[in-house]
XYZ file of C-alpha atoms in Angstrom:
679
model
C 0.000 0.000 0.000
C 1.319 3.418 -0.922
C 2.345 5.468 2.099
C 0.999 8.762 0.679
C -2.589 7.603 0.242
C -4.909 10.134 1.895
C -7.442 8.854 4.419
C -10.992 9.747 3.326
C -12.281 12.755 5.296
C -8.830 13.714 6.563
C -7.977 17.435 6.598
C -5.829 18.645 3.708
C -2.628 20.257 5.045
C -2.368 23.997 4.443
C 0.606 24.439 2.074
C 1.160 27.967 3.365
C 2.034 26.847 6.921
C 5.784 26.535 7.351
C 6.549 28.398 4.118
C 9.178 31.158 4.146
C 7.311 33.829 2.192
C 9.391 36.357 0.261
C 12.487 35.015 2.000
C 11.398 36.801 5.173
C 8.074 35.720 6.716
C 7.936 32.263 8.304
C 4.260 31.380 8.060
C 2.503 29.972 11.107
C -1.099 28.898 11.728
C -4.040 30.463 9.927
C -5.978 32.711 12.314
C -8.751 34.029 10.042
C -10.306 33.493 6.628
C -12.516 35.847 4.659
C -14.042 36.163 1.223
C -10.929 37.724 -0.303
C -8.026 36.625 1.874
C -6.747 34.453 4.693
C -4.723 35.763 7.636
C -1.800 33.871 9.144
C 0.319 34.453 12.186
C 3.914 34.721 11.012
C 7.409 35.560 12.204
C 9.327 38.355 10.528
C 12.746 36.692 10.500
C 14.475 39.916 9.524
C 13.187 42.037 12.446
C 12.422 39.097 14.772
C 8.838 40.066 15.536
C 5.443 38.413 15.234
C 3.192 39.824 12.533
C -0.070 39.035 10.771
C 0.253 38.199 7.076
C -2.817 38.475 4.868
C -2.682 36.273 1.753
C -4.963 37.177 -1.129
C -6.955 34.265 -2.499
C -5.437 32.952 -5.694
C -8.279 34.086 -7.955
C -7.801 37.712 -6.919
C -4.004 37.658 -6.732
C -3.772 36.349 -10.313
C -5.690 39.346 -11.651
C -3.063 41.851 -12.845
C -5.428 44.813 -12.542
C -6.407 43.860 -8.999
C -2.820 43.188 -7.968
C -1.675 46.586 -9.249
C -4.554 48.381 -7.504
C -3.906 46.451 -4.306
C -0.237 47.492 -4.321
C -1.143 51.167 -4.727
C -3.789 51.143 -2.013
C -1.662 49.102 0.382
C 1.084 51.699 -0.054
C -1.395 54.478 0.728
C -2.788 52.598 3.748
C 0.728 52.096 5.085
C 1.066 55.872 5.342
C -1.798 56.010 7.877
C -0.292 56.567 11.306
C -3.070 56.467 13.903
C -3.363 54.670 17.250
C -6.687 53.138 16.220
C -5.515 51.799 12.836
C -3.822 48.427 12.406
C -0.356 49.283 11.098
C 0.704 48.010 7.658
C 4.376 46.975 7.568
C 5.030 45.470 4.145
C 3.450 44.315 0.896
C 4.715 41.938 -1.743
C 4.033 39.474 -4.512
C 5.925 36.201 -4.607
C 5.166 34.293 -7.794
C 1.505 35.344 -7.793
C 1.035 35.141 -4.008
C -0.048 38.689 -3.152
C 0.392 39.408 0.561
C 0.230 42.141 3.157
C 2.251 42.134 6.419
C 0.473 43.909 9.267
C 0.536 44.525 12.986
C -0.682 41.470 14.934
C -3.354 42.454 17.483
C -3.833 39.787 20.157
C -7.358 39.861 21.526
C -10.822 39.541 20.034
C -13.128 41.325 17.591
C -16.029 43.662 18.189
C -18.279 40.820 17.011
C -17.364 38.901 20.188
C -18.216 41.951 22.310
C -21.590 42.378 20.574
C -22.386 38.703 21.161
C -21.557 38.955 24.873
C -22.779 42.451 25.829
C -25.489 43.637 23.426
C -27.879 45.251 23.834
C -25.673 47.683 25.754
C -26.148 51.154 27.177
C -25.844 54.076 24.760
C -22.800 55.405 26.626
C -21.019 52.042 26.340
C -21.947 51.744 22.641
C -20.635 55.234 21.838
C -17.430 54.575 23.810
C -16.770 51.554 21.566
C -17.718 53.447 18.399
C -15.627 56.560 19.120
C -12.157 55.045 18.375
C -13.572 53.428 15.225
C -14.756 56.829 13.984
C -11.441 58.409 14.974
C -9.614 55.888 12.774
C -12.049 56.415 9.886
C -11.732 60.206 10.218
C -7.958 59.912 9.890
C -8.383 57.819 6.749
C -10.967 60.173 5.258
C -8.652 63.136 5.778
C -6.016 61.178 3.825
C -8.478 60.473 1.014
C -8.942 56.774 1.875
C -12.293 55.020 2.125
C -12.555 51.762 4.056
C -15.735 50.356 2.443
C -15.851 47.260 4.625
C -16.574 48.588 8.120
C -18.001 45.738 10.186
C -17.488 44.224 13.675
C -15.087 41.606 12.315
C -12.726 44.369 11.151
C -12.670 46.090 14.553
C -10.051 44.444 16.771
C -9.979 44.845 20.559
C -6.588 44.082 22.072
C -6.175 42.341 25.407
C -5.200 45.696 26.963
C -8.417 47.341 25.689
C -6.981 49.185 22.663
C -9.394 49.321 19.711
C -8.000 49.154 16.178
C -9.617 49.100 12.735
C -8.171 46.621 10.245
C -8.204 46.237 6.445
C -7.616 49.877 5.462
C -6.779 50.084 1.766
C -7.747 46.524 0.862
C -11.447 47.263 0.527
C -10.815 50.265 -1.705
C -8.286 48.298 -3.733
C -11.008 45.925 -4.850
C -13.903 48.363 -4.931
C -12.899 51.608 -6.554
C -14.953 53.236 -9.268
C -14.454 50.126 -11.410
C -14.901 47.663 -8.593
C -17.186 45.318 -10.484
C -14.642 44.693 -13.204
C -11.786 44.496 -10.742
C -13.461 41.659 -8.925
C -15.092 39.770 -11.784
C -18.497 41.317 -11.003
C -18.585 40.440 -7.285
C -19.897 43.177 -4.977
C -17.307 43.760 -2.258
C -18.338 44.379 1.366
C -20.419 42.604 3.972
C -24.016 43.024 2.857
C -25.368 43.861 6.342
C -23.308 47.069 6.402
C -23.478 48.164 2.745
C -24.628 51.703 2.013
C -27.503 51.897 -0.497
C -25.355 53.656 -3.110
C -22.864 50.769 -3.031
C -25.692 48.331 -3.680
C -27.157 50.392 -6.520
C -24.084 51.377 -8.540
C -21.023 50.229 -6.602
C -19.727 53.798 -6.185
C -19.396 55.623 -2.889
C -17.386 58.108 -0.866
C -16.650 58.595 2.826
C -20.383 58.623 3.588
C -20.527 54.896 2.836
C -18.238 54.365 5.843
C -20.528 56.682 7.868
C -23.507 54.492 6.936
C -21.701 51.329 8.006
C -20.710 52.979 11.311
C -24.376 53.890 11.886
C -25.417 50.272 11.309
C -22.652 49.221 13.701
C -24.031 51.600 16.355
C -27.533 50.158 15.864
C -26.168 46.662 16.400
C -24.287 47.714 19.556
C -27.467 49.272 20.970
C -29.863 46.441 20.103
C -27.794 43.307 19.547
C -29.435 42.846 16.147
C -28.776 43.953 12.591
C -31.297 46.511 11.284
C -32.034 44.601 8.062
C -32.228 40.834 7.865
C -33.404 38.425 5.189
C -33.159 34.887 3.936
C -30.565 35.842 1.315
C -27.980 38.597 0.806
C -30.080 39.973 -2.059
C -33.030 40.498 0.275
C -30.838 42.302 2.794
C -29.341 44.522 0.087
C -32.862 45.334 -1.157
C -33.869 46.496 2.329
C -30.837 48.785 2.559
C -32.002 50.498 -0.618
C -35.743 50.661 0.092
C -36.147 50.717 3.907
C -34.865 53.094 6.573
C -32.946 51.723 9.524
C -35.570 51.595 12.324
C -35.056 53.564 15.559
C -33.162 51.445 18.128
C -35.788 52.419 20.730
C -38.281 50.132 18.990
C -36.298 47.229 20.473
C -34.815 49.002 23.524
C -37.471 51.489 24.757
C -35.272 53.425 27.229
C -32.978 54.805 24.487
C -33.279 58.644 24.344
C -34.769 60.207 21.196
C -31.533 62.026 20.331
C -29.705 58.666 20.181
C -32.381 57.478 17.737
C -31.742 60.694 15.803
C -27.998 60.027 15.686
C -28.575 56.547 14.222
C -31.101 57.949 11.741
C -28.700 60.654 10.568
C -25.779 58.250 10.101
C -27.903 55.657 8.240
C -29.935 57.990 6.027
C -30.513 56.276 2.701
C -29.820 59.537 0.862
C -26.045 60.201 1.167
C -26.603 63.963 1.240
C -28.488 63.663 4.548
C -25.616 61.846 6.276
C -22.597 63.484 7.940
C -20.040 64.385 5.285
C -17.404 62.083 6.759
C -16.403 60.259 9.929
C -14.984 63.436 11.511
C -18.411 65.113 11.364
C -20.114 62.000 12.762
C -17.491 61.845 15.528
C -18.374 65.427 16.517
C -22.052 64.468 16.689
C -21.176 61.411 18.790
C -19.340 63.700 21.232
C -22.445 65.883 21.556
C -24.663 62.872 22.242
C -22.150 61.364 24.691
C -22.030 64.678 26.586
C -25.827 64.755 26.862
C -25.917 61.136 28.064
C -23.162 61.736 30.622
C -25.135 64.674 32.045
C -28.252 62.562 32.441
C -30.297 64.420 29.820
C -33.326 62.356 28.911
C -35.017 64.670 26.423
C -33.308 67.321 24.282
C -35.621 68.254 21.403
C -33.128 70.810 20.054
C -30.371 68.216 19.823
C -32.793 65.665 18.404
C -34.097 68.051 15.741
C -30.576 69.207 14.902
C -29.339 65.646 14.396
C -32.311 64.292 12.492
C -34.450 66.964 10.819
C -37.209 65.382 8.741
C -35.943 61.872 9.461
C -37.473 60.660 12.722
C -41.056 59.510 12.714
C -41.260 59.423 16.525
C -43.565 62.050 18.079
C -41.083 64.309 19.800
C -43.695 66.479 21.485
C -43.241 70.182 22.119
C -39.770 71.613 21.928
C -38.318 72.568 25.273
C -35.445 74.808 26.183
C -32.216 73.210 27.141
C -32.604 74.683 30.608
C -35.815 72.759 31.199
C -34.062 69.556 30.139
C -31.223 70.154 32.561
C -33.393 71.348 35.466
C -36.991 70.369 36.255
C -39.570 73.010 37.245
C -39.289 72.403 41.013
C -35.495 72.733 40.929
C -35.752 75.975 38.935
C -38.343 77.394 41.325
C -36.218 76.479 44.327
C -33.255 78.261 42.817
C -35.304 81.402 42.112
C -37.134 81.509 45.484
C -35.825 83.732 48.356
C -34.446 82.137 51.508
C -36.824 81.752 54.548
C -36.067 83.467 57.861
C -37.283 83.184 61.440
C -40.740 84.455 62.223
C -39.619 86.489 65.227
C -37.490 88.904 63.279
C -38.388 92.502 63.610
C -38.836 93.109 59.939
C -39.993 90.831 57.079
C -37.300 90.143 54.599
C -37.931 89.444 50.955
C -38.183 85.733 51.670
C -41.437 85.946 53.617
C -44.852 87.195 52.610
C -46.610 89.856 54.647
C -48.543 88.634 57.700
C -51.622 86.750 56.627
C -54.955 88.533 57.007
C -58.200 86.650 57.481
C -60.075 86.205 54.289
C -63.010 88.526 53.608
C -66.191 87.454 55.418
C -64.444 85.384 58.049
C -65.607 86.016 61.666
C -63.273 88.167 63.631
C -62.108 87.081 67.085
C -64.449 88.149 69.920
C -63.530 91.367 71.735
C -61.999 90.961 75.180
C -64.426 92.253 77.967
C -63.414 95.506 79.544
C -62.325 95.570 83.197
C -63.638 98.217 85.605
C -61.810 101.449 85.431
C -59.681 102.446 88.360
C -59.845 105.999 89.644
C -57.887 108.259 87.487
C -54.625 109.385 88.953
C -53.604 112.921 88.678
C -52.835 113.768 85.149
C -49.210 113.737 84.325
C -47.865 115.750 81.507
C -49.166 114.056 78.330
C -46.521 112.208 76.233
C -46.904 111.549 72.506
C -47.036 107.870 71.531
C -44.130 106.872 69.326
C -45.190 106.634 65.717
C -45.093 103.175 64.171
C -42.095 102.889 61.894
C -42.742 102.384 58.156
C -39.231 101.192 57.608
C -40.166 97.484 57.746
C -42.642 97.470 54.814
C -40.325 99.617 52.749
C -37.424 97.240 53.345
C -39.723 94.350 52.543
C -40.668 95.844 49.171
C -37.056 96.698 48.388
C -35.932 93.192 49.281
C -38.598 91.667 47.066
C -37.611 93.898 44.189
C -33.916 93.134 44.641
C -34.529 89.393 44.859
C -36.692 89.439 41.748
C -34.234 91.608 39.853
C -31.259 89.517 40.981
C -32.918 86.248 40.037
C -34.034 87.646 36.720
C -30.586 89.021 36.016
C -28.954 85.720 36.935
C -31.363 83.845 34.691
C -30.855 86.338 31.863
C -27.079 86.595 32.015
C -26.553 82.934 32.863
C -29.014 81.280 30.536
C -31.915 83.083 28.901
C -29.871 85.319 26.646
C -28.147 82.280 25.112
C -29.352 80.000 22.343
C -27.913 76.894 20.662
C -25.852 77.129 17.489
C -27.818 75.402 14.692
C -26.098 72.647 12.749
C -25.322 73.801 9.214
C -22.258 71.697 8.343
C -22.701 70.237 4.868
C -25.295 72.831 3.805
C -24.919 75.175 0.865
C -23.970 78.738 1.679
C -27.467 80.072 1.001
C -29.178 77.334 3.049
C -26.800 77.883 5.973
C -27.345 81.652 5.862
C -31.106 81.151 5.816
C -31.050 78.798 8.809
C -28.792 81.070 10.862
C -30.851 84.117 9.903
C -34.031 82.348 11.062
C -32.284 81.709 14.386
C -31.537 85.420 14.716
C -27.774 84.985 14.438
C -25.268 87.043 12.478
C -22.866 85.469 10.019
C -19.169 85.947 9.442
C -16.799 84.004 7.199
C -13.400 82.498 7.836
C -11.014 81.792 4.987
C -12.379 79.076 2.736
C -10.615 75.733 2.984
C -10.233 72.612 0.875
C -12.179 69.474 1.772
C -11.982 65.911 0.463
C -15.601 65.165 1.374
C -17.560 68.431 1.408
C -18.383 69.826 -2.070
C -17.307 73.335 -3.007
C -19.561 76.083 -1.665
C -20.859 74.034 1.273
C -20.078 74.571 4.954
C -17.125 72.629 6.379
C -17.297 73.868 9.971
C -18.755 76.561 12.201
C -17.421 78.546 15.136
C -18.974 77.945 17.603
C -19.760 74.340 16.764
C -23.302 73.064 16.322
C -25.100 72.692 19.665
C -22.782 75.124 21.460
C -24.259 77.979 23.533
C -24.166 81.337 21.805
C -25.578 84.747 22.668
C -28.828 85.615 20.973
C -28.027 87.741 17.938
C -24.439 86.478 18.251
C -22.178 85.760 15.319
C -21.463 82.345 13.800
C -18.316 82.110 11.678
C -18.671 79.810 8.683
C -15.860 78.065 6.834
C -16.847 77.244 3.256
C -15.393 74.443 1.199
C -13.224 75.063 -1.828
C -13.876 71.475 -2.844
C -11.184 68.891 -3.204
C -7.657 70.264 -3.198
C -6.071 69.044 -6.389
C -2.900 69.845 -8.322
C -1.659 68.903 -11.782
C 1.571 66.961 -12.088
C 4.058 69.473 -13.551
C 6.061 68.900 -16.713
C 9.350 67.401 -15.554
C 10.733 65.909 -18.784
C 14.218 67.225 -19.472
C 14.840 68.386 -15.876
C 17.451 66.963 -13.562
C 16.162 64.755 -10.776
C 16.657 67.515 -8.163
C 14.856 70.063 -10.324
C 11.954 67.661 -10.856
C 11.617 67.003 -7.114
C 11.533 70.749 -6.442
C 8.833 71.156 -9.095
C 6.705 68.510 -7.377
C 7.098 70.150 -3.970
C 6.015 73.494 -5.384
C 2.582 72.030 -6.197
C 2.303 70.112 -2.892
C 2.958 66.715 -4.456
C 5.250 64.121 -2.940
C 8.228 62.504 -4.628
C 8.121 58.750 -4.054
C 10.857 56.881 -5.881
C 13.259 57.064 -8.811
C 12.908 54.524 -11.606
C 16.119 54.353 -13.627
C 15.870 53.521 -17.298
C 18.285 53.504 -20.253
C 17.577 55.962 -23.020
C 19.224 56.368 -26.421
C 18.159 59.998 -26.660
C 17.983 61.418 -23.096
C 21.302 62.129 -21.357
C 22.113 60.319 -18.120
C 20.641 61.972 -14.999
C 17.818 63.658 -16.927
C 14.119 62.935 -16.231
C 12.419 61.036 -19.042
C 8.853 61.237 -17.661
C 6.790 61.022 -14.477
C 4.358 58.408 -13.196
C 1.537 59.535 -13.340
C 2.147 61.533 -16.497
C 2.424 65.322 -16.496
C -0.992 66.984 -16.410
C -2.583 64.288 -14.248
C -4.654 65.846 -11.433
C -3.812 64.573 -7.931
C -4.662 65.464 -4.331
C -1.950 67.177 -2.243
C 0.678 64.843 -0.880
C 0.033 62.252 -3.586
C 3.099 60.297 -4.634
C 4.766 60.772 -8.006
C 7.547 58.556 -9.349
C 10.282 59.895 -11.637
C 11.722 57.903 -14.539
C 15.359 59.053 -14.822
C 17.718 58.257 -17.711
C 20.802 56.130 -17.207
C 22.027 57.269 -20.602
C 22.658 54.938 -23.525
C 22.372 51.273 -22.729
C 25.682 49.384 -23.056
C 25.388 46.234 -25.180
C 27.611 43.243 -24.533
C 29.644 42.267 -27.596
C 30.489 38.665 -26.753
C 33.312 36.444 -28.040
C 32.492 34.969 -31.457
C 35.943 33.558 -32.473
C 35.537 30.032 -33.837
C 31.778 30.502 -34.324
C 29.973 30.713 -37.612
C 30.046 34.300 -38.850
C 26.419 34.258 -40.035
C 25.264 33.246 -36.543
C 27.366 36.009 -34.964
C 26.016 38.638 -37.347
C 22.386 37.679 -36.700
C 22.827 37.771 -32.906
C 24.571 41.144 -32.925
C 21.967 42.721 -35.196
C 19.225 41.609 -32.787
C 21.104 43.483 -30.052
C 21.283 46.599 -32.179
C 24.934 46.297 -33.207
C 26.377 46.177 -36.715
C 28.576 43.234 -37.896
C 31.008 43.668 -40.756
C 33.731 41.486 -42.402
C 37.004 43.345 -42.791
C 38.852 40.450 -44.482
C 38.737 36.780 -45.385
C 41.789 34.578 -44.915
C 42.876 31.013 -45.494
C 43.336 29.107 -42.275
C 44.348 25.501 -41.998
C 42.675 25.151 -38.561
C 39.514 27.292 -38.840
C 36.794 25.937 -41.081
C 35.527 28.032 -43.910
C 32.905 30.626 -42.810
C 33.979 30.644 -39.169
C 35.391 33.681 -37.359
C 39.175 33.840 -37.140
C 39.231 37.100 -35.103
C 37.048 40.090 -34.150
C 37.417 43.708 -32.965
C 36.587 44.477 -30.236
C 37.139 41.014 -28.811
C 35.012 41.656 -25.659
C 33.393 44.439 -23.638
C 30.389 46.584 -24.577
C 29.292 48.943 -27.327
C 26.292 51.215 -27.804
C 23.438 50.668 -30.213
C 24.489 51.152 -33.862
C 28.203 50.651 -33.273
C 30.219 48.110 -35.324
C 31.987 44.817 -34.580
C 34.654 43.908 -37.227
C 35.373 40.268 -38.173
C 38.107 38.296 -40.029
C 36.426 35.268 -41.549
C 38.162 32.034 -42.582
C 38.262 30.822 -46.159
C 39.344 27.459 -44.835
C 42.721 25.824 -45.741
C 44.480 27.041 -48.949
C 44.048 24.409 -51.815
C 46.796 23.377 -54.278
C 46.417 21.289 -57.470
C 48.177 17.870 -57.397
C 50.703 17.780 -60.270
C 51.129 14.773 -62.572
C 54.240 12.778 -61.684
C 53.251 9.498 -63.416
C 56.225 7.736 -65.146
C 58.637 9.905 -63.186
C 61.285 8.326 -61.113
C 60.443 8.066 -57.431
C 63.184 10.491 -56.460
C 62.192 13.200 -58.929
C 58.484 12.834 -58.098
C 59.120 13.071 -54.347
C 61.250 16.197 -54.764
C 58.605 17.948 -56.883
C 55.760 17.233 -54.468
C 57.653 18.218 -51.357
C 58.644 21.462 -53.053
C 54.932 22.246 -53.314
C 54.440 21.575 -49.613
C 53.016 18.099 -49.697
C 53.987 15.117 -47.603
C 55.076 12.070 -49.745
C 54.605 8.380 -49.006
C 55.513 5.481 -51.352
C 53.939 2.063 -51.763
C 54.480 -0.830 -54.213
C 51.721 -1.282 -56.741
C 50.185 -4.645 -57.530
C 52.369 -4.862 -60.687
C 55.595 -3.840 -58.969
C 58.698 -5.226 -60.812
C 61.381 -3.055 -59.147
C 61.801 -0.356 -61.769
C 61.279 2.571 -59.276
C 58.947 4.615 -61.447
C 55.587 6.161 -60.437
C 52.628 4.210 -61.752
C 49.888 6.401 -60.107
C 49.180 8.831 -57.159
C 46.566 9.234 -54.442
C 45.074 11.859 -54.637
C 45.181 11.741 -58.385
C 46.760 14.406 -60.518
C 44.572 17.495 -61.009
C 42.712 17.348 -57.610
C 42.743 20.441 -55.340
C 43.909 19.598 -51.835
C 45.189 21.633 -48.856
C 48.819 22.347 -48.534
C 50.572 19.869 -46.302
C 48.363 17.017 -47.341
C 49.969 13.582 -47.820
C 50.265 12.164 -51.387
C 50.871 8.427 -51.829
C 53.067 7.292 -54.797
C 52.381 3.788 -56.150
C 55.588 2.363 -57.764
C 56.041 -0.167 -60.547
């Protein structure tokens, strides 16, 4: 029985385990497998550290277009330096095995946390979501879109650090031509796909915002917002159904948390936050309200989700009434009580109570008999009752009322909340601020990767902040995406070309050296991308720099057939020429006797000279028949032949030549041997 026969049902060994990938990464056990790649624990033998190596599945890695896009996006992702992003160390391709070396995070995924803890409190859910949004915001500022935000791509280390994985990979397989790059397969986990990705496969940073909103819903409820028997059904619901309010499953969730989920998961991209940084700001506002115990905040709710929530929010209330109930406000405004036996009534007490009209008065005390009147003393005037007490009472009441009113006015009533206008057009923002009674000022316009030109990037103060009524809100408008054209660098030196790139805020990446027959050494031939290509600031540009004319190896052709040498040299771009042809007793006819130059290199179009052999020089055999052996031998040797004698079959001892071999008249090389047959 053969020893390599496989037992039915036995596991097939993973050929990747134990392999030294790219001469550097010693592959260990597989720790994860997804639709596009598998992840292995590996040892970086060069730096002696443990890493995670992601291996693209063979079908994707064999696609040249995908592999090229993956390399570019992996390079861009490696430039992300953020504490909440899994670091990318290296990328390579070893004989079709496309791989990515990354930071290894020991711990678990957010999926495990959702399984164990959900539904969780809004504060806990936002605390888990905040580092995810911080990582996405960093990527969005760099012009990267994740496109596969899901719990499985959020890693939680054993020490509590939260990191987002797979930056760059998702975009590499799902750019504007994602369907062709992946053989028509829609990339991304269907439960977290934004509607625009389902419809046409194209999206921007708001697709990540949508996925983060779905993630928040799942943290709050423990369930996905859209479920179905097949991925197609789930995708259909993303397009045609709003994400329901989390409070439908968890009733104690405040309305403004529902509003936050509704804003992030709006089916229309224009109603969502422009990018993760804007959503992160809104999360901070909601977290602050939750931390302060605010149950209802209609202003915050309306600001987060105008026209989106179907919940009956009731009448709008001032922020003060959300922070303080009526009894607490009354207690703060009321004067302090004092003892009843004080001589005067302070502002804290009401005047002495009088019996209500119509009530019986107390009975009069009976008079006692009068005593005889003593002699009249000089009459003294009764002291007049002081009016100071009531006056002080009125003054105290007025002061208390004025002080409380002033405190309320200066501390609260004269303030309002800054409306949210980020993402609006200039005219819409001006209209909303004007309706709120606020003045408008403008800061210098700024570029934005996510907010279209003419729309609001940010406000000062921020949305939801307290601002004086009729105060001023400073708007920063978007100039759109900051883009620059690659300058013309052909014909410049490498240093000059790098300076030209820096002048337009582009980054020099690497020099690609290439031989050129027309461009002098050290001069730029072209750029990659080509001149005139529009790029965002900081984008990398490669320079193709001339090495000058390419040297061509001549080779040693002595002893070889000249025709073969000529053909080979002409294919290399050199010219072969025969300067002379010579007889040579040792070199066959047509072969090379010598060449110039014998070795080294030449440049295209230069000449190699050859001396070609005509073979040995031929001489005609003279006729020596009937000559004496001595005379015949002398004649032949004089011509350069070797002579040998033999007796013929009719030899009688005369010593004359009967015949020769070769025969007379044949052309033979000098030095050949001629046999004389004697008679």
